[in-house]
mmCIF file of C-alpha atoms and ligand atoms in Angstrom:
data_model
loop_
_atom_site.group_PDB
_atom_site.id
_atom_site.type_symbol
_atom_site.label_atom_id
_atom_site.label_comp_id
_atom_site.label_asym_id
_atom_site.label_seq_id
_atom_site.Cartn_x
_atom_site.Cartn_y
_atom_site.Cartn_z
ATOM 1 C CA MET O 407 -11.934 53.963 73.591
ATOM 2 C CA SER O 408 -11.267 52.004 70.445
ATOM 3 C CA ARG O 409 -13.507 49.102 71.576
ATOM 4 C CA ALA O 410 -16.362 51.544 72.238
ATOM 5 C CA GLN O 411 -15.967 52.857 68.723
ATOM 6 C CA LEU O 412 -16.293 49.059 67.552
ATOM 7 C CA ILE O 413 -19.304 48.689 69.405
ATOM 8 C CA ALA O 414 -20.832 51.919 68.214
ATOM 9 C CA MET O 415 -20.445 50.920 64.699
ATOM 10 C CA ALA O 416 -21.881 47.338 65.295
ATOM 11 C CA ARG O 417 -25.053 48.838 66.677
ATOM 12 C CA LYS O 418 -25.289 51.236 63.796
ATOM 13 C CA ASP O 419 -24.909 47.985 61.670
ATOM 14 C CA LEU O 420 -27.800 46.512 63.956
ATOM 15 C CA GLU O 421 -30.103 49.397 63.472
ATOM 16 C CA HIS O 422 -29.748 49.695 59.573
ATOM 17 C CA GLY O 423 -30.220 45.812 60.056
ATOM 18 C CA ARG O 424 -33.476 46.306 61.578
ATOM 19 C CA GLN O 425 -34.664 48.970 59.408
ATOM 20 C CA GLY O 426 -33.436 47.363 56.250
ATOM 21 C CA THR O 427 -31.591 50.679 55.545
ATOM 22 C CA GLN O 428 -27.742 51.271 54.704
ATOM 23 C CA ASP O 429 -25.471 54.431 54.692
ATOM 24 C CA GLN O 430 -25.940 56.206 51.584
ATOM 25 C CA ALA O 431 -24.015 59.041 49.929
ATOM 26 C CA GLU O 432 -25.996 62.056 49.106
ATOM 27 C CA GLY O 433 -26.093 61.444 45.287
ATOM 28 C CA ILE O 434 -24.716 59.581 42.554
ATOM 29 C CA TYR O 435 -20.804 60.419 41.676
ATOM 30 C CA LYS O 436 -19.218 60.502 38.334
ATOM 31 C CA VAL O 437 -15.535 59.491 37.757
ATOM 32 C CA PRO O 438 -13.928 60.467 34.585
ATOM 33 C CA VAL O 439 -12.509 57.572 32.977
ATOM 34 C CA SER O 440 -9.718 59.082 31.974
ATOM 35 C CA LYS O 441 -8.410 58.728 35.896
ATOM 36 C CA TYR O 442 -7.969 54.688 35.027
ATOM 37 C CA TYR O 443 -5.827 54.954 32.116
ATOM 38 C CA ASP O 444 -4.261 58.373 31.496
ATOM 39 C CA PRO O 445 -0.463 58.169 31.698
ATOM 40 C CA ASP O 446 0.135 61.583 33.189
ATOM 41 C CA HIS O 447 -2.608 61.250 35.577
ATOM 42 C CA PHE O 448 -0.811 57.723 36.727
ATOM 43 C CA ALA O 449 2.534 59.356 36.942
ATOM 44 C CA GLN O 450 1.035 62.036 39.235
ATOM 45 C CA GLU O 451 -0.556 59.432 41.538
ATOM 46 C CA MET O 452 2.651 57.787 41.806
ATOM 47 C CA SER O 453 4.519 60.770 42.808
ATOM 48 C CA GLN O 454 2.102 62.450 44.849
ATOM 49 C CA ILE O 455 0.139 59.360 46.546
ATOM 50 C CA PHE O 456 2.621 56.169 46.306
ATOM 51 C CA HIS O 457 6.041 57.926 46.700
ATOM 52 C CA ARG O 458 4.671 60.374 49.141
ATOM 53 C CA LEU O 459 2.273 58.669 51.817
ATOM 54 C CA PRO O 460 3.072 55.888 54.048
ATOM 55 C CA LEU O 461 2.420 52.504 52.812
ATOM 56 C CA LEU O 462 1.786 49.219 54.628
ATOM 57 C CA MET O 463 4.772 47.254 53.630
ATOM 58 C CA ALA O 464 4.803 44.561 56.336
ATOM 59 C CA THR O 465 3.381 42.854 59.195
ATOM 60 C CA THR O 466 5.024 42.338 62.569
ATOM 61 C CA ALA O 467 4.788 38.545 62.105
ATOM 62 C CA GLU O 468 6.950 38.485 58.903
ATOM 63 C CA LEU O 469 10.032 39.838 61.008
ATOM 64 C CA ARG O 470 9.232 39.231 64.666
ATOM 65 C CA GLU O 471 12.856 38.527 66.196
ATOM 66 C CA VAL O 472 15.846 40.866 66.250
ATOM 67 C CA GLY O 473 17.932 40.055 63.033
ATOM 68 C CA ASP O 474 14.756 39.512 60.967
ATOM 69 C CA TYR O 475 14.295 41.461 57.960
ATOM 70 C CA LYS O 476 11.748 41.580 54.966
ATOM 71 C CA ALA O 477 13.127 42.967 51.376
ATOM 72 C CA MET O 478 10.698 43.956 48.645
ATOM 73 C CA GLU O 479 10.107 46.123 45.720
ATOM 74 C CA ALA O 480 7.115 48.325 45.863
ATOM 75 C CA VAL O 481 6.127 50.707 43.167
ATOM 76 C CA GLY O 482 9.584 50.876 41.469
ATOM 77 C CA ARG O 483 11.387 51.274 44.901
ATOM 78 C CA GLN O 484 13.621 48.460 46.475
ATOM 79 C CA VAL O 485 13.040 48.589 50.429
ATOM 80 C CA LEU O 486 14.736 46.845 53.086
ATOM 81 C CA ILE O 487 12.872 46.564 56.469
ATOM 82 C CA THR O 488 14.770 45.277 59.536
ATOM 83 C CA ARG O 489 14.528 44.771 63.115
ATOM 84 C CA THR O 490 16.903 46.014 65.349
ATOM 85 C CA LYS O 491 17.242 45.920 69.156
ATOM 86 C CA GLU O 492 15.633 49.561 68.843
ATOM 87 C CA GLY O 493 12.896 48.641 66.709
ATOM 88 C CA VAL O 494 11.935 48.362 63.141
ATOM 89 C CA LYS O 495 13.854 50.477 60.430
ATOM 90 C CA ALA O 496 13.200 50.881 56.767
ATOM 91 C CA PHE O 497 16.037 51.412 53.853
ATOM 92 C CA LEU O 498 16.461 51.690 50.631
ATOM 93 C CA ASN O 499 17.870 48.467 49.423
ATOM 94 C CA MET O 500 20.572 49.844 47.937
ATOM 95 C CA CYS O 501 24.336 49.842 48.382
ATOM 96 C CA SER O 502 25.914 53.148 48.985
ATOM 97 C CA HIS O 503 29.134 52.125 47.092
ATOM 98 C CA ARG O 504 27.624 52.119 43.392
ATOM 99 C CA GLY O 505 24.032 51.195 44.125
ATOM 100 C CA ALA O 506 23.555 47.564 43.955
ATOM 101 C CA ARG O 507 20.441 45.790 45.423
ATOM 102 C CA LEU O 508 21.985 44.701 48.646
ATOM 103 C CA VAL O 509 19.401 41.912 49.597
ATOM 104 C CA HIS O 510 17.512 39.658 47.586
ATOM 105 C CA GLU O 511 13.761 40.096 48.002
ATOM 106 C CA GLY O 512 11.976 38.012 50.491
ATOM 107 C CA CYS O 513 12.120 37.519 54.506
ATOM 108 C CA GLY O 514 14.821 36.279 56.458
ATOM 109 C CA SER O 515 17.286 36.309 59.450
ATOM 110 C CA ALA O 516 20.926 38.265 59.146
ATOM 111 C CA HIS O 517 23.099 40.154 61.363
ATOM 112 C CA ARG O 518 25.058 41.745 58.689
ATOM 113 C CA PHE O 519 23.961 42.454 54.887
ATOM 114 C CA THR O 520 27.016 42.023 52.505
ATOM 115 C CA CYS O 521 26.574 43.276 49.009
ATOM 116 C CA PRO O 522 26.601 40.885 46.203
ATOM 117 C CA TYR O 523 28.818 43.342 43.848
ATOM 118 C CA HIS O 524 31.938 44.189 45.926
ATOM 119 C CA ALA O 525 31.272 43.005 49.604
ATOM 120 C CA TRP O 526 30.735 46.118 51.122
ATOM 121 C CA THR O 527 29.151 45.147 54.627
ATOM 122 C CA PHE O 528 26.047 46.932 56.672
ATOM 123 C CA SER O 529 24.411 46.236 59.782
ATOM 124 C CA PRO O 530 20.680 46.024 60.193
ATOM 125 C CA SER O 531 20.701 49.598 61.630
ATOM 126 C CA GLY O 532 22.063 50.674 58.088
ATOM 127 C CA ASP O 533 25.654 51.348 59.307
ATOM 128 C CA LEU O 534 28.536 50.504 56.850
ATOM 129 C CA VAL O 535 30.633 48.516 59.093
ATOM 130 C CA ALA O 536 33.180 46.864 56.454
ATOM 131 C CA VAL O 537 34.799 48.205 53.106
ATOM 132 C CA TYR O 538 36.203 45.302 51.051
ATOM 133 C CA SER O 539 40.119 45.883 50.484
ATOM 134 C CA ALA O 540 39.669 48.973 52.352
ATOM 135 C CA ASP O 541 43.413 49.784 52.061
ATOM 136 C CA ASP O 542 43.177 49.721 48.007
ATOM 137 C CA PHE O 543 39.846 51.515 48.109
ATOM 138 C CA GLY O 544 41.061 54.730 49.537
ATOM 139 C CA ASP O 545 40.419 56.828 52.631
ATOM 140 C CA LEU O 546 36.554 57.065 53.256
ATOM 141 C CA ASP O 547 34.477 58.146 56.300
ATOM 142 C CA LYS O 548 32.335 55.192 56.709
ATOM 143 C CA SER O 549 29.632 57.107 58.875
ATOM 144 C CA GLU O 550 28.664 59.114 55.641
ATOM 145 C CA TYR O 551 28.157 56.043 53.925
ATOM 146 C CA GLY O 552 25.208 54.002 55.858
ATOM 147 C CA LEU O 553 22.091 53.009 54.178
ATOM 148 C CA THR O 554 19.521 55.679 53.032
ATOM 149 C CA ALA O 555 16.695 55.511 55.872
ATOM 150 C CA LEU O 556 13.149 55.665 55.038
ATOM 151 C CA PRO O 557 10.398 56.895 57.703
ATOM 152 C CA CYS O 558 8.698 53.995 59.277
ATOM 153 C CA LEU O 559 6.325 52.980 62.138
ATOM 154 C CA GLU O 560 5.326 49.783 63.740
ATOM 155 C CA LYS O 561 1.567 50.218 65.161
ATOM 156 C CA ALA O 562 -0.942 47.386 65.775
ATOM 157 C CA GLY O 563 1.421 44.716 64.398
ATOM 158 C CA LEU O 564 1.402 46.261 61.061
ATOM 159 C CA ILE O 565 4.740 48.249 59.576
ATOM 160 C CA TRP O 566 4.165 51.548 57.630
ATOM 161 C CA VAL O 567 7.214 53.036 55.294
ATOM 162 C CA THR O 568 7.405 56.029 53.600
ATOM 163 C CA LEU O 569 9.127 55.863 50.243
ATOM 164 C CA ALA O 570 10.797 59.113 50.263
ATOM 165 C CA PRO O 571 13.646 59.553 52.406
ATOM 166 C CA ASP O 572 12.891 63.228 53.160
ATOM 167 C CA SER O 573 9.623 62.790 54.047
ATOM 168 C CA THR O 574 8.300 64.662 56.989
ATOM 169 C CA LEU O 575 4.786 63.573 57.220
ATOM 170 C CA ASP O 576 4.075 62.055 60.442
ATOM 171 C CA ILE O 577 2.780 58.400 60.010
ATOM 172 C CA GLU O 578 0.794 58.410 63.078
ATOM 173 C CA GLN O 579 -0.927 61.461 61.941
ATOM 174 C CA PHE O 580 -1.766 59.977 58.746
ATOM 175 C CA LEU O 581 -3.195 57.060 60.276
ATOM 176 C CA SER O 582 -5.602 59.537 61.922
ATOM 177 C CA GLY O 583 -6.466 57.058 64.883
ATOM 178 C CA TYR O 584 -7.656 54.189 62.737
ATOM 179 C CA ASP O 585 -4.558 52.364 63.990
ATOM 180 C CA SER O 586 -6.278 52.020 67.440
ATOM 181 C CA LEU O 587 -9.107 50.209 66.166
ATOM 182 C CA LEU O 588 -6.999 47.744 64.018
ATOM 183 C CA ALA O 589 -4.913 47.278 67.124
ATOM 184 C CA GLU O 590 -8.065 45.481 68.488
ATOM 185 C CA PHE O 591 -7.084 42.470 66.152
ATOM 186 C CA GLY O 592 -3.827 41.908 68.283
ATOM 187 C CA PHE O 593 -2.086 41.123 65.104
ATOM 188 C CA ALA O 594 1.231 41.657 66.689
ATOM 189 C CA ASP O 595 0.847 38.254 68.293
ATOM 190 C CA TRP O 596 -0.715 36.678 65.092
ATOM 191 C CA HIS O 597 1.164 34.042 63.051
ATOM 192 C CA PHE O 598 2.227 34.559 59.370
ATOM 193 C CA GLU O 599 1.012 31.739 57.501
ATOM 194 C CA LYS O 600 1.946 32.545 53.847
ATOM 195 C CA SER O 601 1.623 35.141 51.123
ATOM 196 C CA GLN O 602 0.764 34.907 47.217
ATOM 197 C CA ARG O 603 0.661 37.552 44.441
ATOM 198 C CA VAL O 604 -2.094 37.989 42.130
ATOM 199 C CA GLU O 605 -2.151 39.944 38.891
ATOM 200 C CA GLY O 606 -4.908 42.725 38.524
ATOM 201 C CA PRO O 607 -5.880 45.745 36.403
ATOM 202 C CA ASN O 608 -5.456 49.686 37.141
ATOM 203 C CA TRP O 609 -4.861 50.031 40.993
ATOM 204 C CA LYS O 610 -8.116 52.028 41.212
ATOM 205 C CA VAL O 611 -10.004 49.597 39.541
ATOM 206 C CA ALA O 612 -8.954 46.767 41.751
ATOM 207 C CA TYR O 613 -9.322 49.016 44.787
ATOM 208 C CA ASP O 614 -12.816 49.953 43.834
ATOM 209 C CA GLY O 615 -13.853 46.422 44.204
ATOM 210 C CA TYR O 616 -12.598 46.275 47.867
ATOM 211 C CA LEU O 617 -14.909 49.035 48.654
ATOM 212 C CA ASP O 618 -17.783 47.554 47.018
ATOM 213 C CA TYR O 619 -20.331 45.110 48.622
ATOM 214 C CA TYR O 620 -22.737 46.124 45.868
ATOM 215 C CA HIS O 621 -21.500 43.356 43.716
ATOM 216 C CA LEU O 622 -20.915 40.439 46.192
ATOM 217 C CA PRO O 623 -24.094 38.503 45.332
ATOM 218 C CA ILE O 624 -23.615 38.974 41.711
ATOM 219 C CA LEU O 625 -20.246 38.734 40.648
ATOM 220 C CA HIS O 626 -19.434 36.211 43.508
ATOM 221 C CA ARG O 627 -22.768 34.228 43.242
ATOM 222 C CA GLU O 628 -20.855 30.907 42.486
ATOM 223 C CA THR O 629 -18.440 31.116 45.136
ATOM 224 C CA PHE O 630 -19.786 32.810 48.165
ATOM 225 C CA GLY O 631 -21.848 35.809 47.498
ATOM 226 C CA THR O 632 -25.302 34.241 48.009
ATOM 227 C CA GLU O 633 -24.797 33.978 51.738
ATOM 228 C CA ILE O 634 -24.418 37.744 52.166
ATOM 229 C CA GLY O 635 -26.263 41.231 50.964
ATOM 230 C CA ASN O 636 -25.169 43.643 48.849
ATOM 231 C CA LYS O 637 -25.461 46.501 51.180
ATOM 232 C CA ALA O 638 -22.585 48.110 53.134
ATOM 233 C CA ASN O 639 -22.118 50.815 55.812
ATOM 234 C CA TYR O 640 -19.008 53.029 55.648
ATOM 235 C CA TYR O 641 -17.009 54.343 58.647
ATOM 236 C CA SER O 642 -14.088 56.392 58.061
ATOM 237 C CA TRP O 643 -10.864 57.761 59.877
ATOM 238 C CA GLY O 644 -9.151 60.511 57.560
ATOM 239 C CA PRO O 645 -8.980 58.665 54.360
ATOM 240 C CA HIS O 646 -9.075 55.249 55.709
ATOM 241 C CA THR O 647 -12.529 53.123 55.669
ATOM 242 C CA HIS O 648 -13.963 50.268 57.621
ATOM 243 C CA MET O 649 -17.096 48.630 55.760
ATOM 244 C CA GLY O 650 -19.769 46.861 58.081
ATOM 245 C CA ARG O 651 -22.901 45.743 56.734
ATOM 246 C CA PRO O 652 -26.793 46.072 57.967
ATOM 247 C CA ASP O 653 -27.091 43.152 60.583
ATOM 248 C CA ALA O 654 -29.880 42.372 62.386
ATOM 249 C CA SER O 655 -28.278 39.247 64.188
ATOM 250 C CA PHE O 656 -26.227 41.662 66.390
ATOM 251 C CA GLU O 657 -29.367 41.875 68.493
ATOM 252 C CA GLU O 658 -28.055 38.730 70.332
ATOM 253 C CA PHE O 659 -25.257 41.179 71.996
ATOM 254 C CA GLU O 660 -27.679 44.203 72.184
ATOM 255 C CA ASN O 661 -27.619 44.192 76.036
ATOM 256 C CA LEU O 662 -24.275 43.115 76.712
ATOM 257 C CA PRO O 663 -21.227 44.888 77.824
ATOM 258 C CA ASP O 664 -18.732 46.310 75.371
ATOM 259 C CA GLU O 665 -16.211 43.846 76.430
ATOM 260 C CA GLU O 666 -18.685 40.888 76.001
ATOM 261 C CA TRP O 667 -19.237 41.358 72.142
ATOM 262 C CA PRO O 668 -17.349 38.747 70.533
ATOM 263 C CA ASP O 669 -14.031 39.837 68.741
ATOM 264 C CA GLU O 670 -14.502 37.840 65.749
ATOM 265 C CA ARG O 671 -18.091 39.704 65.050
ATOM 266 C CA VAL O 672 -17.260 43.168 65.804
ATOM 267 C CA LEU O 673 -14.025 43.293 63.873
ATOM 268 C CA ALA O 674 -15.663 41.226 60.659
ATOM 269 C CA GLY O 675 -16.167 43.591 57.636
ATOM 270 C CA VAL O 676 -13.503 44.820 55.263
ATOM 271 C CA TRP O 677 -10.725 47.248 56.718
ATOM 272 C CA THR O 678 -9.298 49.535 54.192
ATOM 273 C CA ILE O 679 -6.084 51.459 54.418
ATOM 274 C CA PHE O 680 -5.669 54.286 52.304
ATOM 275 C CA PRO O 681 -4.410 53.965 49.588
ATOM 276 C CA HIS O 682 -3.906 50.310 48.897
ATOM 277 C CA ILE O 683 -4.627 47.995 51.706
ATOM 278 C CA SER O 684 -7.773 45.716 52.537
ATOM 279 C CA ILE O 685 -8.066 43.498 55.547
ATOM 280 C CA ALA O 686 -10.655 40.919 55.504
ATOM 281 C CA SER O 687 -11.643 38.295 58.171
ATOM 282 C CA PHE O 688 -11.756 34.482 57.532
ATOM 283 C CA PHE O 689 -12.332 30.983 59.215
ATOM 284 C CA GLY O 690 -11.060 28.162 57.303
ATOM 285 C CA GLY O 691 -8.711 26.115 59.433
ATOM 286 C CA GLY O 692 -8.866 28.644 62.235
ATOM 287 C CA ARG O 693 -9.194 32.455 62.614
ATOM 288 C CA SER O 694 -7.485 34.459 59.825
ATOM 289 C CA VAL O 695 -7.136 37.686 57.826
ATOM 290 C CA MET O 696 -6.008 38.119 54.246
ATOM 291 C CA ILE O 697 -4.050 41.434 53.974
ATOM 292 C CA SER O 698 -4.270 42.561 50.435
ATOM 293 C CA GLN O 699 -1.452 44.812 49.726
ATOM 294 C CA LEU O 700 -2.015 46.483 45.895
ATOM 295 C CA PHE O 701 0.590 47.937 44.268
ATOM 296 C CA PRO O 702 0.490 49.650 40.801
ATOM 297 C CA GLY O 703 2.275 48.322 38.171
ATOM 298 C CA GLU O 704 4.817 50.067 35.903
ATOM 299 C CA THR O 705 1.760 50.956 33.456
ATOM 300 C CA PRO O 706 -1.682 52.621 34.209
ATOM 301 C CA GLU O 707 -3.493 49.269 33.349
ATOM 302 C CA THR O 708 -1.507 46.751 35.495
ATOM 303 C CA SER O 709 -1.176 46.200 39.074
ATOM 304 C CA HIS O 710 -0.357 43.352 41.683
ATOM 305 C CA THR O 711 -1.558 42.286 44.964
ATOM 306 C CA ASN O 712 0.702 40.530 47.471
ATOM 307 C CA GLN O 713 -2.213 38.531 49.585
ATOM 308 C CA ILE O 714 -0.623 38.046 53.099
ATOM 309 C CA PHE O 715 -2.511 35.594 55.272
ATOM 310 C CA LEU O 716 -1.979 36.118 59.209
ATOM 311 C CA MET O 717 -3.449 33.556 61.535
ATOM 312 C CA GLN O 718 -4.674 34.195 64.904
ATOM 313 C CA ARG O 719 -3.059 30.700 65.905
ATOM 314 C CA GLU O 720 -0.519 28.491 64.076
ATOM 315 C CA PRO O 721 -2.773 25.702 62.919
ATOM 316 C CA GLU O 722 -1.567 22.619 64.916
ATOM 317 C CA THR O 723 -2.818 19.737 62.998
ATOM 318 C CA GLU O 724 -2.514 18.510 59.508
ATOM 319 C CA GLU O 725 -6.125 19.005 59.234
ATOM 320 C CA LEU O 726 -6.103 22.409 60.223
ATOM 321 C CA LYS O 727 -3.226 23.302 57.960
ATOM 322 C CA ARG O 728 -5.066 21.960 55.001
ATOM 323 C CA GLU O 729 -8.170 23.606 55.850
ATOM 324 C CA ALA O 730 -6.149 26.970 56.129
ATOM 325 C CA ALA O 731 -4.292 25.932 52.557
ATOM 326 C CA LYS O 732 -7.933 25.406 51.023
ATOM 327 C CA GLN O 733 -9.051 28.729 52.183
ATOM 328 C CA PHE O 734 -6.370 30.624 50.949
ATOM 329 C CA GLN O 735 -6.482 28.871 47.705
ATOM 330 C CA PHE O 736 -10.071 29.726 47.479
ATOM 331 C CA LEU O 737 -9.416 33.556 47.896
ATOM 332 C CA GLU O 738 -6.815 33.438 45.490
ATOM 333 C CA TYR O 739 -9.132 32.045 42.946
ATOM 334 C CA VAL O 740 -11.954 34.480 43.781
ATOM 335 C CA VAL O 741 -9.955 37.505 43.739
ATOM 336 C CA GLN O 742 -7.965 36.279 40.726
ATOM 337 C CA GLU O 743 -10.786 34.549 38.546
ATOM 338 C CA GLU O 744 -13.767 36.671 39.558
ATOM 339 C CA ASP O 745 -12.502 40.282 40.876
ATOM 340 C CA TYR O 746 -9.549 40.797 38.925
ATOM 341 C CA ALA O 747 -10.511 38.953 35.595
ATOM 342 C CA THR O 748 -13.627 41.272 35.684
ATOM 343 C CA GLY O 749 -11.457 44.123 36.410
ATOM 344 C CA ILE O 750 -9.032 43.611 33.554
ATOM 345 C CA ALA O 751 -11.938 42.954 31.089
ATOM 346 C CA LEU O 752 -13.440 46.434 32.267
ATOM 347 C CA GLN O 753 -10.159 48.300 32.109
ATOM 348 C CA LYS O 754 -10.039 47.532 28.523
ATOM 349 C CA ASN O 755 -13.315 49.320 27.991
ATOM 350 C CA LEU O 756 -12.385 52.561 29.587
ATOM 351 C CA SER O 757 -10.039 53.479 27.341
ATOM 352 C CA ILE O 758 -11.653 53.392 24.113
ATOM 353 C CA GLY O 759 -13.571 56.621 24.218
ATOM 354 C CA ALA O 760 -17.028 55.087 24.193
ATOM 355 C CA ARG O 761 -17.963 56.768 27.497
ATOM 356 C CA ASP O 762 -16.312 59.841 29.412
ATOM 357 C CA HIS O 763 -17.181 58.751 32.995
ATOM 358 C CA VAL O 764 -18.133 55.676 35.335
ATOM 359 C CA LEU O 765 -20.621 55.981 38.158
ATOM 360 C CA PHE O 766 -20.683 55.307 41.700
ATOM 361 C CA GLY O 767 -24.195 55.180 43.296
ATOM 362 C CA LYS O 768 -25.490 56.573 46.621
ATOM 363 C CA ASN O 769 -24.795 52.990 47.926
ATOM 364 C CA GLU O 770 -21.263 52.965 46.903
ATOM 365 C CA ARG O 771 -20.226 55.563 49.078
ATOM 366 C CA GLY O 772 -16.984 53.915 50.132
ATOM 367 C CA GLY O 773 -15.759 54.346 46.450
ATOM 368 C CA GLN O 774 -17.179 57.779 46.126
ATOM 369 C CA TYR O 775 -15.135 58.576 49.514
ATOM 370 C CA PHE O 776 -12.049 57.050 48.039
ATOM 371 C CA HIS O 777 -11.906 59.086 44.659
ATOM 372 C CA GLN O 778 -12.310 62.285 46.495
ATOM 373 C CA TRP O 779 -9.446 61.315 48.559
ATOM 374 C CA VAL O 780 -7.340 60.602 45.814
ATOM 375 C CA ASP O 781 -8.350 63.934 44.101
ATOM 376 C CA ARG O 782 -7.599 65.828 47.310
ATOM 377 C CA ILE O 783 -4.436 64.376 47.871
ATOM 378 C CA LEU O 784 -3.276 65.172 44.217
ATOM 379 C CA GLU O 785 -4.095 68.659 44.627
ATOM 380 C CA THR O 786 -2.163 68.970 47.936
ATOM 381 C CA SER O 787 1.396 70.527 48.113
ATOM 382 C CA ASP O 788 3.857 68.839 50.325
ATOM 383 C CA GLU O 789 3.440 71.876 52.418
ATOM 384 C CA ASP O 790 0.034 71.414 53.127
ATOM 385 C CA LEU O 791 -0.095 67.677 53.232
ATOM 386 C CA PRO O 792 0.142 67.327 57.278
ATOM 387 C CA LYS O 793 -2.861 69.299 57.581
ATOM 388 C CA LEU O 794 -5.211 66.827 55.696
ATOM 389 C CA PHE O 795 -4.811 64.220 58.224
ATOM 390 C CA GLN O 796 -5.269 66.203 61.582
ATOM 391 C CA THR O 797 -7.222 63.730 63.809
ATOM 392 C CA GLY O 798 -10.315 64.736 65.719
HETATM 393 S S1 FES W 1536 27.835 48.457 44.771
HETATM 394 FE FE1 FES W 1536 27.908 47.437 46.966
HETATM 395 S S2 FES W 1536 29.788 46.811 47.376
HETATM 396 FE FE2 FES W 1536 30.070 47.654 45.229
HETATM 397 FE FE1 FE2 W 1537 -15.344 40.889 44.912
#
């Protein structure tokens, strides 16, 4: 089914490629500039979007074996993700004694987590297994002092976590069927190569760029932009959007059965996952993807992005390793020095009051759709939230 959907999109891209057309919105769309810097609006986005919706926090490849873990901070919350015999679990990275951070940020493997403050010890399933000097401490029902669990789901080789412990929003429902398309990559078997961090502007300024092909031949003309056009086609599942492009070269596969269209062609383009992920394919040193994991900073004007690199196969020779490293360095440069440098300078202009809105053209439908979803989620109560993501 998901394969058929991939081919259907490729056929639409082919048709647009033949006609010289692209997917278009009905009209030009205005976004008030205050939405990019107003502190109250930003606080609302944090509580209603980032602290309420599932976020893609890790990849299967980063914690593949039982006992592996990943600890990270995201939008002010410290998170610990573990792999147990029963599957992936997520917790606040917070000791139940007096709240110390239990595990340093990063990936590793452990069958026990001992708090650096007073050595209380927890299992990867979150149980409190030992209290240091327990007799001196006093009577305590250990079963009531496990780690605080967070909702989490592993699907398509990717791991989502909701940062609100009491969230009842079903993560699979939130994915709106999009995960079955992402599953076509087969990320569960891919190799984690590396990750790196770049600093950016307001999270929506940064994310607008991921949904935008209009700028490619212009802003990226020195690096890669002249090889590709400026037109995009957008395909959405709930708030999540895949971007293809008008592409007459799909013609060569036109008469083949669905299974024979090459994976790397039908999965090309950009796969965004609302509200903060973009996945794009590359080939230096072997087939790879860069998963850009964007997090708002502490102020409306800042964000950072973890660029997570997965490779279909671990590079086997020194030469392939070098080529892969070069590919990833190149992408760090493009995002930091072209996209985010532009975004940071743009951000400064927005807050001075010279203009009250910015524009998204009919050809920038992805950006329009994204901002409409942001607004919709901000306006929706906790109770009504699940209804936004009904599939079908
Ligand atoms: S805060 Fe963790 S053991 Fe005291
Ligand atoms: Fe760009």
